[in-house]
Amino acid sequence: MKFFCVGRNYRKHIEELENELPQEPIIFSKPETAKLPKDRDFYIPEFSDNIHYEVEVLVKIKKVGKYIQPEFAHKYYDQIGLGIDFTARDLQQKLKKKGLPWEKAKAFDGSAVVGEKWFDKKNFENIQKINFSLLKNQEKVQKGNTSAMIWKIDELIANISKYFTLKMGDIIFTGTPAGVGKVKEEDVLEGFIEEQSVFKVNIK
Ligand code: ZN
């Protein structure tokens, strides 16, 4: 399996990092080894002094697909989840400035937190109206609603599958809302979909 991630899908997050509004979705991937193993703490890697959390709604692909049209995209997933796209922001800024790929800043081991809890999309009246949030040490640092996505889930699937074959078990990180920030040792991050706790990660 692999992870696909969407950059700059929420306007307020684009503004906080002073990025440009993209003309089409910005997609990058993480390999399977990026997944933080279940119940494992996140260790700040030695190559970064500025690891940021980015809470994101996840979509799990349930069957293989290529060139999926937006109107059929809903047939390719049932499960909605929540995770963190950990980012070495200092390294990413350096790479971006030189026009180099972001992999080292985005796809390193442990950079993909995937909440154990998944929700059937039928549980939501509208998947483009889901509230989600991240608490750091019990304080809310990020909150979003999927209605604010620039590209909706079905449009993302259509765009990604133009370039990459989607396979069963692939997971899409759909972008982060505003409020990203740095983690330090002993922080505890907890993610919520609506009122339900989906994951908890200790930073070491
Ligand atoms: Zn992200």
Coordinates of C-alpha atoms and ligand atoms in Angstrom, one line a residue:
M1 CA 0.0 0.0 0.0
K2 CA 1.0 3.6 -0.3
F3 CA -0.2 7.0 1.0
F4 CA -1.2 9.9 -1.2
C5 CA -1.2 13.3 0.4
V6 CA -2.7 16.5 -0.7
G7 CA -0.9 19.8 -0.2
R8 CA -2.8 23.1 0.1
N9 CA -6.4 22.0 0.2
Y10 CA -7.6 24.5 2.8
R11 CA -7.4 28.3 2.1
K12 CA -6.5 29.4 5.6
H13 CA -3.6 26.9 5.8
I14 CA -2.3 28.2 2.4
E15 CA -2.4 31.7 3.9
E16 CA -0.6 30.8 7.2
L17 CA 2.3 29.3 5.2
E18 CA 2.1 32.2 2.6
N19 CA 1.8 29.7 -0.2
E20 CA 0.1 30.4 -3.6
L21 CA -3.3 29.0 -4.3
P22 CA -2.5 26.0 -6.6
Q23 CA -4.3 25.6 -10.0
E24 CA -4.6 21.8 -9.5
P25 CA -4.2 19.6 -6.5
I26 CA -0.6 19.2 -5.2
I27 CA -0.1 15.5 -4.7
F28 CA 2.8 13.7 -3.0
S29 CA 3.2 10.2 -1.7
K30 CA 4.6 8.4 1.3
P31 CA 5.8 4.8 1.2
E32 CA 4.3 2.1 3.5
T33 CA 7.4 2.5 5.8
A34 CA 6.2 6.0 6.7
K35 CA 3.4 4.6 8.8
L36 CA 3.9 5.0 12.5
P37 CA 3.4 1.5 13.9
K38 CA 0.3 1.0 16.0
D39 CA 0.6 2.2 19.7
R40 CA 4.2 3.5 19.0
D41 CA 5.4 6.9 20.2
F42 CA 6.6 9.4 17.7
Y43 CA 10.3 10.2 18.1
I44 CA 11.5 13.6 16.8
P45 CA 14.1 12.7 14.2
E46 CA 17.6 14.1 14.5
F47 CA 17.5 15.8 11.1
S48 CA 14.8 18.4 12.1
D49 CA 14.3 21.1 14.7
N50 CA 10.9 21.9 13.5
I51 CA 8.5 19.0 13.2
H52 CA 4.9 20.1 12.5
Y53 CA 1.7 18.2 13.1
E54 CA -0.9 18.4 10.3
V55 CA -4.2 16.7 11.2
E56 CA -6.0 15.4 8.1
V57 CA -9.1 13.4 7.2
L58 CA -8.2 10.0 5.6
V59 CA -9.9 8.0 2.9
K60 CA -9.2 4.3 2.5
I61 CA -9.4 3.0 -1.1
K62 CA -11.3 -0.3 -1.3
K63 CA -10.6 -1.4 -4.9
V64 CA -8.2 -0.9 -7.7
G65 CA -8.8 2.1 -10.0
K66 CA -7.3 4.2 -12.7
Y67 CA -8.7 7.2 -14.5
I68 CA -11.7 7.3 -12.1
Q69 CA -14.2 9.9 -13.0
P70 CA -15.4 12.2 -10.2
E71 CA -19.0 10.9 -10.4
F72 CA -17.8 7.3 -9.9
A73 CA -15.2 8.0 -7.2
H74 CA -17.6 7.3 -4.4
K75 CA -17.5 3.6 -5.4
Y76 CA -13.9 3.3 -4.5
Y77 CA -14.1 4.0 -0.8
D78 CA -16.3 3.4 2.2
Q79 CA -14.0 4.2 5.1
I80 CA -13.2 7.6 6.5
G81 CA -10.5 8.1 9.1
L82 CA -8.1 10.6 10.6
G83 CA -4.4 10.9 10.9
I84 CA -1.4 13.2 11.0
D85 CA 0.9 14.1 8.2
F86 CA 4.1 14.9 10.2
T87 CA 6.3 17.4 8.3
A88 CA 9.9 18.5 8.9
R89 CA 9.0 22.1 8.2
D90 CA 12.6 23.4 8.3
L91 CA 13.8 20.8 5.8
Q92 CA 10.7 21.3 3.6
Q93 CA 11.4 25.0 3.4
K94 CA 15.0 24.4 2.4
L95 CA 13.9 21.8 -0.3
K96 CA 11.2 24.1 -1.6
K97 CA 13.5 27.0 -2.0
K98 CA 15.8 24.9 -4.2
G99 CA 12.9 23.4 -6.1
L100 CA 13.8 19.9 -4.8
P101 CA 11.4 17.1 -4.0
W102 CA 9.9 17.1 -0.5
E103 CA 10.3 13.4 0.3
K104 CA 12.9 13.7 3.0
A105 CA 10.7 16.3 4.8
K106 CA 7.4 14.5 4.4
A107 CA 7.8 10.7 3.8
F108 CA 10.3 9.7 6.5
D109 CA 9.7 6.8 8.9
G110 CA 6.9 7.5 11.3
S111 CA 5.6 10.6 9.4
A112 CA 2.2 9.0 8.7
V113 CA -0.1 8.6 11.8
V114 CA -3.2 6.6 10.9
G115 CA -5.9 6.4 13.5
E116 CA -7.0 2.9 14.3
K117 CA -10.6 3.9 14.3
W118 CA -12.3 4.0 10.9
F119 CA -15.9 5.2 10.2
D120 CA -18.2 3.9 7.4
K121 CA -19.1 6.9 5.2
K122 CA -22.8 5.9 5.8
N123 CA -22.4 7.3 9.3
F124 CA -22.2 10.8 7.9
E125 CA -25.0 12.6 6.3
N126 CA -22.5 14.4 4.1
I127 CA -18.8 13.5 4.0
Q128 CA -18.1 17.0 2.8
K129 CA -19.5 18.3 6.2
I130 CA -17.4 16.5 8.7
N131 CA -15.9 18.3 11.7
F132 CA -12.5 17.3 12.8
S133 CA -9.9 18.6 15.3
L134 CA -6.6 18.1 16.9
L135 CA -5.8 18.7 20.6
K136 CA -2.3 19.2 21.8
N137 CA -1.9 18.7 25.5
Q138 CA -5.7 19.0 25.8
E139 CA -5.8 22.3 24.0
K140 CA -7.5 22.6 20.6
V141 CA -4.8 23.6 18.1
Q142 CA -6.5 22.7 14.8
K143 CA -10.1 22.4 13.7
G144 CA -11.5 21.9 10.3
N145 CA -14.6 21.0 8.4
T146 CA -14.4 19.0 5.1
S147 CA -16.7 21.6 3.5
A148 CA -13.7 23.9 3.4
M149 CA -11.7 21.7 1.1
I150 CA -10.7 23.3 -2.2
W151 CA -10.9 19.9 -3.9
K152 CA -13.5 17.6 -2.6
I153 CA -12.7 13.9 -1.9
D154 CA -14.2 12.7 -5.2
E155 CA -12.2 15.3 -7.2
L156 CA -9.0 14.3 -5.4
I157 CA -9.6 10.6 -6.3
A158 CA -10.2 11.6 -9.9
N159 CA -7.1 13.7 -10.0
I160 CA -4.7 11.2 -8.3
S161 CA -5.9 8.3 -10.4
K162 CA -5.1 10.1 -13.6
Y163 CA -1.4 9.7 -12.7
F164 CA -1.3 6.8 -10.2
T165 CA -3.2 3.5 -10.0
L166 CA -5.1 3.4 -6.8
K167 CA -5.0 0.0 -5.1
M168 CA -7.0 -1.6 -2.3
G169 CA -5.7 -0.3 1.1
D170 CA -4.1 2.9 -0.2
I171 CA -4.8 5.8 2.0
I172 CA -5.4 9.4 1.0
F173 CA -4.5 12.3 3.4
T174 CA -6.9 15.0 2.2
G175 CA -5.0 18.1 3.4
T176 CA -4.7 20.0 6.6
P177 CA -6.7 23.1 7.8
A178 CA -5.0 26.1 9.5
G179 CA -3.3 25.8 12.9
V180 CA -0.3 23.6 12.1
G181 CA 2.5 23.9 14.6
K182 CA 5.6 22.5 16.1
V183 CA 5.8 19.5 18.4
K184 CA 8.2 19.1 21.3
E185 CA 9.1 16.1 23.6
E186 CA 6.3 15.1 26.0
D187 CA 3.6 16.6 23.9
V188 CA 0.4 14.5 23.5
L189 CA -1.6 14.8 20.3
E190 CA -5.2 13.6 20.1
G191 CA -7.4 13.7 17.0
F192 CA -11.1 13.8 16.8
I193 CA -13.8 13.3 14.2
E194 CA -16.9 15.1 15.5
E195 CA -16.8 14.2 19.2
Q196 CA -15.0 10.9 18.8
S197 CA -11.4 10.3 19.7
V198 CA -9.7 8.6 16.8
F199 CA -6.0 8.5 17.8
K200 CA -3.6 9.6 20.5
V201 CA 0.2 10.0 19.9
N202 CA 2.9 10.7 22.4
I203 CA 5.9 12.8 21.2
K204 CA 9.3 11.7 22.4
Ligands
ZN1 ZN -0.4 17.5 4.9

